[in-house]
Amino acid sequence: MIDLNYYSPEEEILNPLFNQKEVKVFVKRDDLIHPFISGNKWRKLKYSLRNARETNKNHLVTFGGAYSNHLLATAAAAAKFGFSSTGFVRGETVENDLLMLCRLFGMKLIFTERGIYKDKQKLFDDHFRDDHNSYFIDEGGAGLLAVEGCTELISELENSYNHLFCACGTGTTAAGILQGISQNHLNMQVHAVPVLKNGEFIRDEIQKYNENLSEFTLHTEYHFRGYAKSTPELINFIHTFSASTGILLDPVYTGKSFFALYDLISKDHFEKGSKILAIHTGGLFGILGMAKKFNELI
Ligand SMILES: *Cc1c(COP(=O)(O)O)cnc(C)c1O
């Protein structure tokens, strides 16, 4: 059986700002699910792993950038559940700590020129067409099975909330969260924070899986200049947050979504008495290797 016996509690965090604005804020600790198969990456992978096992595949093939949490999660999950794995890495050959961990978990890395990388199905077919043991997992674990896994974040909630916050890369996690809310007949406003510039496309992505977007708000102004970019303001926020809660955030995803939450609270975006749940989607590996950038500022 492919499963993790994980623990993702809902934990209240405190701040004078929350008292002043009369809101309560909780964090869903998906970062505690697993150190490397972390957060939403476990939820997004789970049903693909099961499907691979049920169809007797023993080799997982997936795709990602050189700092992709999804590559690392797939490598660790493959090792844990007895698959071999190959990762196509976008762009020229590089070395970093994340890719080293992928290798330690037995993943074979194939660096792939950007033009060729674009057509993932063709890459898979060219390398593994005759190998019936190989299982294709899209970049970031996208797709219907990934959305289904993310709905469980909602069905396992122990408390009710008025608002829910999450960071978005592709929007798959947010799509699953919205679907989970509608399946469970809950009444919650979902706030999604794209970490890329021009994040409006997330709305289309979410619409593929959800007809009714009346409970959904996209906050596109918190990308901090773009994917994997940051500013001193963001790093200072991460520092203050981590030092006052004991919970780490990364600058690529969760730093931006939690910043957005604090900023909107300070601007009276939420009615008094609101209970807000911020999803900690994990991905803490993103702060390693950033010592230089951080140390200049904190
Ligand atoms: C991948 C990732 C996301 C983005 O998830 P999507 O489903 O692509 O929107 C958010 N947070 C963290 C920590 C991630 O690693």
PDB file of N, CA, C and O in Angstrom, residues 149-197:
ATOM      1  N   GLY A 149      -5.790  14.270  -5.119  1.00  0.00           N
ATOM      2  CA  GLY A 149      -4.990  14.185  -3.888  1.00  0.00           C
ATOM      3  C   GLY A 149      -5.138  15.441  -3.043  1.00  0.00           C
ATOM      4  O   GLY A 149      -5.211  15.384  -1.807  1.00  0.00           O
ATOM      5  N   CYS A 150      -5.186  16.583  -3.694  1.00  0.00           N
ATOM      6  CA  CYS A 150      -5.258  17.859  -2.948  1.00  0.00           C
ATOM      7  C   CYS A 150      -6.630  18.088  -2.329  1.00  0.00           C
ATOM      8  O   CYS A 150      -6.744  18.848  -1.357  1.00  0.00           O
ATOM      9  N   THR A 151      -7.682  17.434  -2.825  1.00  0.00           N
ATOM     10  CA  THR A 151      -8.999  17.601  -2.188  1.00  0.00           C
ATOM     11  C   THR A 151      -8.953  17.089  -0.742  1.00  0.00           C
ATOM     12  O   THR A 151      -9.714  17.546   0.107  1.00  0.00           O
ATOM     13  N   GLU A 152      -8.035  16.154  -0.468  1.00  0.00           N
ATOM     14  CA  GLU A 152      -7.987  15.539   0.866  1.00  0.00           C
ATOM     15  C   GLU A 152      -7.507  16.506   1.944  1.00  0.00           C
ATOM     16  O   GLU A 152      -7.768  16.299   3.126  1.00  0.00           O
ATOM     17  N   LEU A 153      -6.825  17.539   1.506  1.00  0.00           N
ATOM     18  CA  LEU A 153      -6.431  18.565   2.476  1.00  0.00           C
ATOM     19  C   LEU A 153      -7.690  19.112   3.163  1.00  0.00           C
ATOM     20  O   LEU A 153      -7.680  19.407   4.358  1.00  0.00           O
ATOM     21  N   ILE A 154      -8.768  19.207   2.408  1.00  0.00           N
ATOM     22  CA  ILE A 154     -10.019  19.722   2.963  1.00  0.00           C
ATOM     23  C   ILE A 154     -10.772  18.650   3.752  1.00  0.00           C
ATOM     24  O   ILE A 154     -11.218  18.897   4.875  1.00  0.00           O
ATOM     25  N   SER A 155     -10.854  17.434   3.202  1.00  0.00           N
ATOM     26  CA  SER A 155     -11.655  16.431   3.918  1.00  0.00           C
ATOM     27  C   SER A 155     -11.039  16.057   5.258  1.00  0.00           C
ATOM     28  O   SER A 155     -11.729  15.580   6.149  1.00  0.00           O
ATOM     29  N   GLU A 156      -9.731  16.271   5.420  1.00  0.00           N
ATOM     30  CA  GLU A 156      -9.127  15.921   6.719  1.00  0.00           C
ATOM     31  C   GLU A 156      -9.137  17.082   7.722  1.00  0.00           C
ATOM     32  O   GLU A 156      -8.665  16.910   8.856  1.00  0.00           O
ATOM     33  N   LEU A 157      -9.668  18.248   7.381  1.00  0.00           N
ATOM     34  CA  LEU A 157      -9.668  19.371   8.330  1.00  0.00           C
ATOM     35  C   LEU A 157     -10.478  19.038   9.581  1.00  0.00           C
ATOM     36  O   LEU A 157     -11.549  18.450   9.495  1.00  0.00           O
ATOM     37  N   GLU A 158      -9.943  19.462  10.730  1.00  0.00           N
ATOM     38  CA  GLU A 158     -10.615  19.176  11.996  1.00  0.00           C
ATOM     39  C   GLU A 158     -11.474  20.339  12.470  1.00  0.00           C
ATOM     40  O   GLU A 158     -12.328  20.185  13.328  1.00  0.00           O
ATOM     41  N   ASN A 159     -11.240  21.516  11.908  1.00  0.00           N
ATOM     42  CA  ASN A 159     -11.984  22.705  12.333  1.00  0.00           C
ATOM     43  C   ASN A 159     -12.550  23.415  11.115  1.00  0.00           C
ATOM     44  O   ASN A 159     -12.157  23.133   9.987  1.00  0.00           O
ATOM     45  N   SER A 160     -13.447  24.345  11.372  1.00  0.00           N
ATOM     46  CA  SER A 160     -13.989  25.092  10.237  1.00  0.00           C
ATOM     47  C   SER A 160     -13.376  26.493  10.196  1.00  0.00           C
ATOM     48  O   SER A 160     -12.968  27.041  11.237  1.00  0.00           O
ATOM     49  N   TYR A 161     -13.293  27.036   9.020  1.00  0.00           N
ATOM     50  CA  TYR A 161     -12.655  28.347   8.805  1.00  0.00           C
ATOM     51  C   TYR A 161     -13.507  29.156   7.841  1.00  0.00           C
ATOM     52  O   TYR A 161     -14.258  28.597   7.044  1.00  0.00           O
ATOM     53  N   ASN A 162     -13.320  30.482   7.896  1.00  0.00           N
ATOM     54  CA  ASN A 162     -14.013  31.343   6.937  1.00  0.00           C
ATOM     55  C   ASN A 162     -13.180  31.577   5.682  1.00  0.00           C
ATOM     56  O   ASN A 162     -13.727  31.754   4.597  1.00  0.00           O
ATOM     57  N   HIS A 163     -11.849  31.584   5.866  1.00  0.00           N
ATOM     58  CA  HIS A 163     -10.961  31.895   4.747  1.00  0.00           C
ATOM     59  C   HIS A 163      -9.788  30.923   4.742  1.00  0.00           C
ATOM     60  O   HIS A 163      -9.311  30.519   5.797  1.00  0.00           O
ATOM     61  N   LEU A 164      -9.327  30.629   3.548  1.00  0.00           N
ATOM     62  CA  LEU A 164      -8.192  29.738   3.410  1.00  0.00           C
ATOM     63  C   LEU A 164      -7.207  30.337   2.401  1.00  0.00           C
ATOM     64  O   LEU A 164      -7.634  30.873   1.378  1.00  0.00           O
ATOM     65  N   PHE A 165      -5.927  30.288   2.722  1.00  0.00           N
ATOM     66  CA  PHE A 165      -4.881  30.901   1.891  1.00  0.00           C
ATOM     67  C   PHE A 165      -3.912  29.877   1.366  1.00  0.00           C
ATOM     68  O   PHE A 165      -3.442  29.024   2.119  1.00  0.00           O
ATOM     69  N   CYS A 166      -3.553  29.952   0.074  1.00  0.00           N
ATOM     70  CA  CYS A 166      -2.452  29.089  -0.373  1.00  0.00           C
ATOM     71  C   CYS A 166      -1.643  29.740  -1.485  1.00  0.00           C
ATOM     72  O   CYS A 166      -2.128  30.607  -2.212  1.00  0.00           O
ATOM     73  N   ALA A 167      -0.385  29.302  -1.600  1.00  0.00           N
ATOM     74  CA  ALA A 167       0.503  29.754  -2.676  1.00  0.00           C
ATOM     75  C   ALA A 167       0.231  28.918  -3.922  1.00  0.00           C
ATOM     76  O   ALA A 167      -0.085  27.738  -3.818  1.00  0.00           O
ATOM     77  N   CYS A 168       0.372  29.527  -5.104  1.00  0.00           N
ATOM     78  CA  CYS A 168       0.145  28.796  -6.363  1.00  0.00           C
ATOM     79  C   CYS A 168       1.337  28.900  -7.287  1.00  0.00           C
ATOM     80  O   CYS A 168       1.828  30.004  -7.526  1.00  0.00           O
ATOM     81  N   GLY A 169       1.709  27.767  -7.852  1.00  0.00           N
ATOM     82  CA  GLY A 169       2.642  27.745  -8.978  1.00  0.00           C
ATOM     83  C   GLY A 169       1.845  27.468 -10.239  1.00  0.00           C
ATOM     84  O   GLY A 169       1.652  28.326 -11.088  1.00  0.00           O
ATOM     85  N   THR A 170       1.317  26.243 -10.319  1.00  0.00           N
ATOM     86  CA  THR A 170       0.479  25.871 -11.472  1.00  0.00           C
ATOM     87  C   THR A 170      -1.009  26.065 -11.183  1.00  0.00           C
ATOM     88  O   THR A 170      -1.808  26.092 -12.105  1.00  0.00           O
ATOM     89  N   GLY A 171      -1.375  26.107  -9.906  1.00  0.00           N
ATOM     90  CA  GLY A 171      -2.788  26.224  -9.550  1.00  0.00           C
ATOM     91  C   GLY A 171      -3.451  24.879  -9.259  1.00  0.00           C
ATOM     92  O   GLY A 171      -4.612  24.833  -8.859  1.00  0.00           O
ATOM     93  N   THR A 172      -2.721  23.791  -9.418  1.00  0.00           N
ATOM     94  CA  THR A 172      -3.313  22.468  -9.185  1.00  0.00           C
ATOM     95  C   THR A 172      -3.770  22.297  -7.736  1.00  0.00           C
ATOM     96  O   THR A 172      -4.863  21.781  -7.471  1.00  0.00           O
ATOM     97  N   THR A 173      -2.934  22.730  -6.809  1.00  0.00           N
ATOM     98  CA  THR A 173      -3.283  22.592  -5.392  1.00  0.00           C
ATOM     99  C   THR A 173      -4.541  23.391  -5.063  1.00  0.00           C
ATOM    100  O   THR A 173      -5.465  22.878  -4.410  1.00  0.00           O
ATOM    101  N   ALA A 174      -4.585  24.631  -5.550  1.00  0.00           N
ATOM    102  CA  ALA A 174      -5.760  25.467  -5.297  1.00  0.00           C
ATOM    103  C   ALA A 174      -7.001  24.841  -5.937  1.00  0.00           C
ATOM    104  O   ALA A 174      -8.090  24.866  -5.343  1.00  0.00           O
ATOM    105  N   ALA A 175      -6.844  24.257  -7.115  1.00  0.00           N
ATOM    106  CA  ALA A 175      -7.980  23.602  -7.788  1.00  0.00           C
ATOM    107  C   ALA A 175      -8.512  22.459  -6.924  1.00  0.00           C
ATOM    108  O   ALA A 175      -9.726  22.295  -6.762  1.00  0.00           O
ATOM    109  N   GLY A 176      -7.610  21.679  -6.336  1.00  0.00           N
ATOM    110  CA  GLY A 176      -8.013  20.568  -5.473  1.00  0.00           C
ATOM    111  C   GLY A 176      -8.690  21.056  -4.203  1.00  0.00           C
ATOM    112  O   GLY A 176      -9.670  20.481  -3.743  1.00  0.00           O
ATOM    113  N   ILE A 177      -8.176  22.134  -3.654  1.00  0.00           N
ATOM    114  CA  ILE A 177      -8.750  22.700  -2.433  1.00  0.00           C
ATOM    115  C   ILE A 177     -10.191  23.153  -2.702  1.00  0.00           C
ATOM    116  O   ILE A 177     -11.110  22.849  -1.940  1.00  0.00           O
ATOM    117  N   LEU A 178     -10.383  23.843  -3.826  1.00  0.00           N
ATOM    118  CA  LEU A 178     -11.744  24.303  -4.157  1.00  0.00           C
ATOM    119  C   LEU A 178     -12.682  23.120  -4.370  1.00  0.00           C
ATOM    120  O   LEU A 178     -13.838  23.130  -3.927  1.00  0.00           O
ATOM    121  N   GLN A 179     -12.166  22.092  -5.039  1.00  0.00           N
ATOM    122  CA  GLN A 179     -12.996  20.910  -5.271  1.00  0.00           C
ATOM    123  C   GLN A 179     -13.351  20.231  -3.948  1.00  0.00           C
ATOM    124  O   GLN A 179     -14.483  19.798  -3.741  1.00  0.00           O
ATOM    125  N   GLY A 180     -12.366  20.172  -3.052  1.00  0.00           N
ATOM    126  CA  GLY A 180     -12.606  19.574  -1.733  1.00  0.00           C
ATOM    127  C   GLY A 180     -13.678  20.344  -0.968  1.00  0.00           C
ATOM    128  O   GLY A 180     -14.534  19.763  -0.304  1.00  0.00           O
ATOM    129  N   ILE A 181     -13.656  21.660  -1.076  1.00  0.00           N
ATOM    130  CA  ILE A 181     -14.640  22.490  -0.373  1.00  0.00           C
ATOM    131  C   ILE A 181     -16.030  22.219  -0.925  1.00  0.00           C
ATOM    132  O   ILE A 181     -16.998  22.067  -0.175  1.00  0.00           O
ATOM    133  N   SER A 182     -16.126  22.105  -2.243  1.00  0.00           N
ATOM    134  CA  SER A 182     -17.457  21.874  -2.803  1.00  0.00           C
ATOM    135  C   SER A 182     -17.935  20.440  -2.518  1.00  0.00           C
ATOM    136  O   SER A 182     -19.089  20.239  -2.154  1.00  0.00           O
ATOM    137  N   GLN A 183     -17.038  19.458  -2.592  1.00  0.00           N
ATOM    138  CA  GLN A 183     -17.431  18.071  -2.272  1.00  0.00           C
ATOM    139  C   GLN A 183     -17.910  17.925  -0.828  1.00  0.00           C
ATOM    140  O   GLN A 183     -18.792  17.130  -0.529  1.00  0.00           O
ATOM    141  N   ASN A 184     -17.292  18.695   0.062  1.00  0.00           N
ATOM    142  CA  ASN A 184     -17.647  18.584   1.481  1.00  0.00           C
ATOM    143  C   ASN A 184     -18.715  19.605   1.898  1.00  0.00           C
ATOM    144  O   ASN A 184     -18.985  19.757   3.088  1.00  0.00           O
ATOM    145  N   HIS A 185     -19.268  20.317   0.913  1.00  0.00           N
ATOM    146  CA  HIS A 185     -20.331  21.303   1.152  1.00  0.00           C
ATOM    147  C   HIS A 185     -19.954  22.305   2.235  1.00  0.00           C
ATOM    148  O   HIS A 185     -20.733  22.603   3.127  1.00  0.00           O
ATOM    149  N   LEU A 186     -18.713  22.805   2.151  1.00  0.00           N
ATOM    150  CA  LEU A 186     -18.260  23.782   3.147  1.00  0.00           C
ATOM    151  C   LEU A 186     -18.409  25.188   2.576  1.00  0.00           C
ATOM    152  O   LEU A 186     -18.510  25.382   1.360  1.00  0.00           O
ATOM    153  N   ASN A 187     -18.381  26.117   3.489  1.00  0.00           N
ATOM    154  CA  ASN A 187     -18.499  27.498   3.087  1.00  0.00           C
ATOM    155  C   ASN A 187     -17.210  28.215   3.476  1.00  0.00           C
ATOM    156  O   ASN A 187     -17.043  28.638   4.612  1.00  0.00           O
ATOM    157  N   MET A 188     -16.265  28.278   2.536  1.00  0.00           N
ATOM    158  CA  MET A 188     -14.960  28.891   2.827  1.00  0.00           C
ATOM    159  C   MET A 188     -14.518  29.683   1.620  1.00  0.00           C
ATOM    160  O   MET A 188     -14.657  29.226   0.490  1.00  0.00           O
ATOM    161  N   GLN A 189     -13.978  30.857   1.867  1.00  0.00           N
ATOM    162  CA  GLN A 189     -13.400  31.653   0.781  1.00  0.00           C
ATOM    163  C   GLN A 189     -11.963  31.198   0.561  1.00  0.00           C
ATOM    164  O   GLN A 189     -11.193  31.133   1.514  1.00  0.00           O
ATOM    165  N   VAL A 190     -11.609  30.901  -0.684  1.00  0.00           N
ATOM    166  CA  VAL A 190     -10.232  30.494  -0.982  1.00  0.00           C
ATOM    167  C   VAL A 190      -9.464  31.672  -1.594  1.00  0.00           C
ATOM    168  O   VAL A 190      -9.938  32.302  -2.543  1.00  0.00           O
ATOM    169  N   HIS A 191      -8.295  31.955  -1.015  1.00  0.00           N
ATOM    170  CA  HIS A 191      -7.435  33.026  -1.521  1.00  0.00           C
ATOM    171  C   HIS A 191      -6.152  32.395  -2.055  1.00  0.00           C
ATOM    172  O   HIS A 191      -5.422  31.759  -1.309  1.00  0.00           O
ATOM    173  N   ALA A 192      -5.904  32.565  -3.343  1.00  0.00           N
ATOM    174  CA  ALA A 192      -4.720  31.960  -3.940  1.00  0.00           C
ATOM    175  C   ALA A 192      -3.732  33.062  -4.300  1.00  0.00           C
ATOM    176  O   ALA A 192      -4.116  34.108  -4.808  1.00  0.00           O
ATOM    177  N   VAL A 193      -2.463  32.806  -4.014  1.00  0.00           N
ATOM    178  CA  VAL A 193      -1.415  33.801  -4.248  1.00  0.00           C
ATOM    179  C   VAL A 193      -0.412  33.248  -5.261  1.00  0.00           C
ATOM    180  O   VAL A 193       0.442  32.426  -4.920  1.00  0.00           O
ATOM    181  N   PRO A 194      -0.497  33.674  -6.531  1.00  0.00           N
ATOM    182  CA  PRO A 194       0.466  33.198  -7.526  1.00  0.00           C
ATOM    183  C   PRO A 194       1.863  33.730  -7.196  1.00  0.00           C
ATOM    184  O   PRO A 194       2.010  34.905  -6.838  1.00  0.00           O
ATOM    185  N   VAL A 195       2.863  32.869  -7.330  1.00  0.00           N
ATOM    186  CA  VAL A 195       4.241  33.281  -7.030  1.00  0.00           C
ATOM    187  C   VAL A 195       4.975  33.697  -8.306  1.00  0.00           C
ATOM    188  O   VAL A 195       6.148  34.040  -8.264  1.00  0.00           O
ATOM    189  N   LEU A 196       4.273  33.645  -9.430  1.00  0.00           N
ATOM    190  CA  LEU A 196       4.843  34.083 -10.703  1.00  0.00           C
ATOM    191  C   LEU A 196       4.189  35.403 -11.118  1.00  0.00           C
ATOM    192  O   LEU A 196       3.082  35.712 -10.675  1.00  0.00           O
ATOM    193  N   LYS A 197       4.877  36.103 -12.003  1.00  0.00           N
ATOM    194  CA  LYS A 197       4.277  37.297 -12.610  1.00  0.00           C
ATOM    195  C   LYS A 197       3.112  36.880 -13.483  1.00  0.00           C
ATOM    196  O   LYS A 197       3.088  35.753 -13.986  1.00  0.00           O
TER     197      LYS A 197
END
